[in-house]
Amino acid sequence: MPLLPPDCAREASHQRSISIRAYARTDGLWDIEGHLTDAWSEPITKADGMLPAGEPMHSMWLRLTVDRSATIVAVQAATDAGPYDAACGTIAPDYGQLVGVRVARGYRDTIRRLFGRTAGCTHMNELAGVMGSAALQALWHELNENADEKPFSIDGCHALKSSGPQVMRYFPRWYRPATENG
């Protein structure tokens, strides 16, 4: 169900787009590729002058190559557009520090720890964060093929809390009735 119509007139101002695609590679790895753009519908001031309407202020790319356990084995980052031109893209190689990080609980905390404040790019960090959940979606079957391991998604959202009806129905082995304290 889409959102209800707004209750007053409005005019488009800014658009952020994030697109993510996952690719199964022939070597058994997965490429998760993300692209973030920010554009305004009117010309906007940028560090070195005016940015025409519709042109991206930010255009950033990130590729995470992950193995079957969702561990990052390679990273490529690139900045096509930033408000401070080439200076924005100089941080891209630092995202190689994600190699060895497993996309799992705590992944976003690791991004903040590695690239917080001046150690990274706010926009690249946001892109990397949302790419984590896309990687888990892409590897859903890989990560859940071992029947002896609790599926990573249980207790990861309200619909799949271990005491809930969906877990009782679809993952009965992992169902845990709610206790009086929770």
Coordinates of C-alpha atoms in Angstrom, one line a residue:
M1 CA 0.0 0.0 0.0
P2 CA 1.6 3.3 -1.0
L3 CA 1.6 6.4 1.2
L4 CA -1.5 8.4 1.5
P5 CA -1.5 11.6 -0.6
P6 CA 0.1 14.6 1.2
D7 CA -2.3 17.0 3.0
C8 CA -0.9 20.1 1.3
A9 CA 0.7 21.2 -2.0
R10 CA 4.5 20.6 -2.3
E11 CA 7.3 21.0 -4.7
A12 CA 10.2 18.5 -5.3
S13 CA 13.5 19.7 -3.8
H14 CA 16.1 17.0 -3.4
Q15 CA 16.4 13.4 -4.4
R16 CA 18.7 10.8 -3.0
S17 CA 18.9 7.6 -4.9
I18 CA 20.6 4.4 -3.7
S19 CA 20.6 1.4 -6.0
I20 CA 22.2 -1.9 -5.1
R21 CA 22.6 -5.0 -7.3
A22 CA 24.0 -8.4 -6.4
Y23 CA 25.8 -10.6 -8.8
A24 CA 26.7 -14.3 -8.4
R25 CA 30.2 -14.8 -9.8
T26 CA 31.4 -17.8 -11.6
D27 CA 34.2 -18.3 -8.9
G28 CA 31.6 -18.8 -6.1
L29 CA 31.9 -15.3 -4.8
W30 CA 29.3 -12.5 -4.9
D31 CA 29.6 -8.9 -6.0
I32 CA 27.3 -6.4 -4.2
E33 CA 27.4 -3.1 -6.1
G34 CA 25.9 0.1 -4.8
H35 CA 25.5 3.6 -6.2
L36 CA 24.4 6.7 -4.2
T37 CA 23.4 10.0 -5.9
D38 CA 22.1 13.3 -4.5
A39 CA 20.6 15.8 -6.9
W40 CA 18.4 18.9 -6.5
S41 CA 15.7 20.1 -8.7
E42 CA 17.0 23.7 -8.7
P43 CA 20.6 24.9 -9.2
I44 CA 22.5 24.7 -5.9
T45 CA 25.8 26.3 -4.7
K46 CA 28.7 23.9 -4.5
A47 CA 32.2 24.7 -3.2
D48 CA 33.5 25.9 -6.6
G49 CA 30.3 27.4 -8.0
M50 CA 26.8 26.5 -9.1
L51 CA 25.7 23.0 -9.7
P52 CA 23.0 22.8 -12.4
A53 CA 19.6 21.4 -11.5
G54 CA 19.5 17.7 -11.8
E55 CA 23.3 17.2 -11.8
P56 CA 24.5 15.0 -9.0
M57 CA 26.3 16.7 -6.0
H58 CA 27.2 13.2 -4.9
S59 CA 27.7 10.2 -7.1
M60 CA 29.5 7.4 -5.3
W61 CA 30.0 3.7 -6.1
L62 CA 31.0 0.8 -3.9
R63 CA 31.6 -2.9 -4.7
L64 CA 31.8 -5.4 -1.9
T65 CA 32.9 -8.9 -3.0
V66 CA 31.8 -11.4 -0.4
D67 CA 32.2 -15.1 0.1
R68 CA 29.5 -17.7 1.0
S69 CA 29.8 -16.7 4.7
A70 CA 29.2 -13.0 3.8
T71 CA 32.8 -12.1 4.6
I72 CA 34.1 -9.3 2.5
V73 CA 37.1 -10.4 0.4
A74 CA 37.6 -7.4 -1.8
V75 CA 36.4 -3.8 -2.0
Q76 CA 36.4 -1.2 -4.7
A77 CA 35.1 2.4 -4.1
A78 CA 34.9 5.3 -6.5
T79 CA 33.5 8.9 -6.4
D80 CA 32.3 10.4 -9.7
A81 CA 31.0 13.6 -8.1
G82 CA 31.4 15.2 -4.7
P83 CA 30.9 18.8 -3.5
Y84 CA 34.7 19.2 -3.1
D85 CA 35.5 17.5 -6.4
A86 CA 38.7 15.3 -6.4
A87 CA 39.2 15.7 -2.6
C88 CA 36.0 13.7 -2.0
G89 CA 37.3 10.7 -3.8
T90 CA 40.7 10.5 -2.1
I91 CA 39.2 8.5 0.7
A92 CA 38.0 5.7 -1.6
P93 CA 41.1 3.4 -1.2
D94 CA 40.6 3.4 2.6
Y95 CA 37.4 1.4 2.2
G96 CA 39.7 -1.6 1.5
Q97 CA 39.8 -1.8 5.3
L98 CA 36.5 -3.6 5.0
V99 CA 38.3 -6.7 3.7
G100 CA 37.9 -9.4 6.3
V101 CA 34.7 -7.9 7.9
R102 CA 31.7 -10.2 8.0
V103 CA 28.4 -8.7 7.0
A104 CA 26.4 -9.7 10.1
R105 CA 25.3 -8.2 13.4
G106 CA 27.7 -5.3 14.2
Y107 CA 28.5 -4.6 10.6
R108 CA 27.3 -1.0 10.7
D109 CA 29.1 -0.5 14.0
T110 CA 32.3 -1.6 12.3
I111 CA 31.7 0.9 9.5
R112 CA 31.4 3.7 12.1
R113 CA 34.5 2.5 14.0
L114 CA 36.6 2.3 10.8
F115 CA 35.3 5.4 9.0
G116 CA 33.6 7.6 11.5
R117 CA 34.0 11.4 11.3
T118 CA 37.2 12.4 9.3
A119 CA 38.3 8.8 8.7
G120 CA 35.7 8.3 6.0
C121 CA 33.0 9.8 3.8
T122 CA 29.5 10.2 5.3
H123 CA 27.9 9.3 2.0
M124 CA 30.1 6.3 1.3
N125 CA 29.4 5.1 4.9
E126 CA 25.7 5.3 4.3
L127 CA 26.0 3.4 1.1
A128 CA 28.2 0.7 2.7
G129 CA 25.6 0.4 5.6
V130 CA 22.6 -0.3 3.4
M131 CA 24.7 -2.6 1.2
G132 CA 25.0 -4.9 4.2
S133 CA 21.4 -5.9 4.2
A134 CA 21.4 -6.3 0.4
A135 CA 24.3 -8.7 0.7
L136 CA 22.4 -10.7 3.2
Q137 CA 19.4 -10.8 0.9
A138 CA 21.5 -11.9 -2.0
L139 CA 23.1 -14.7 0.1
W140 CA 19.9 -15.8 1.8
H141 CA 20.1 -19.4 0.5
E142 CA 23.8 -19.6 1.1
L143 CA 23.5 -18.4 4.7
N144 CA 20.5 -20.6 5.6
E145 CA 21.5 -23.9 3.9
N146 CA 22.9 -25.4 7.1
A147 CA 19.8 -26.7 9.0
D148 CA 21.9 -27.0 12.2
E149 CA 22.5 -23.2 12.4
K150 CA 19.9 -20.7 13.4
P151 CA 18.9 -18.5 10.4
F152 CA 20.5 -15.1 10.7
S153 CA 17.2 -13.3 10.3
I154 CA 15.6 -14.7 13.4
D155 CA 15.4 -12.0 16.1
G156 CA 16.6 -9.5 13.4
C157 CA 13.2 -7.8 13.0
H158 CA 9.8 -7.7 14.7
A159 CA 8.2 -10.2 12.3
L160 CA 10.8 -12.8 13.0
K161 CA 11.2 -12.6 16.7
S162 CA 11.9 -16.1 18.1
S163 CA 8.7 -16.0 20.1
G164 CA 6.5 -14.9 17.2
P165 CA 4.0 -16.8 15.0
Q166 CA 6.1 -16.5 11.9
V167 CA 9.0 -18.3 13.5
M168 CA 6.7 -20.9 15.1
R169 CA 5.2 -21.6 11.6
Y170 CA 8.2 -21.3 9.3
F171 CA 11.1 -22.1 11.6
P172 CA 9.6 -24.2 14.3
R173 CA 13.0 -25.6 15.4
W174 CA 14.0 -22.1 16.5
Y175 CA 10.7 -21.0 18.1
R176 CA 11.0 -20.0 21.7
P177 CA 7.8 -19.1 23.6
A178 CA 7.9 -15.7 25.2
T179 CA 8.7 -15.6 28.9
E180 CA 6.9 -13.4 31.4
N181 CA 9.9 -11.0 31.3
G182 CA 10.0 -10.6 27.6

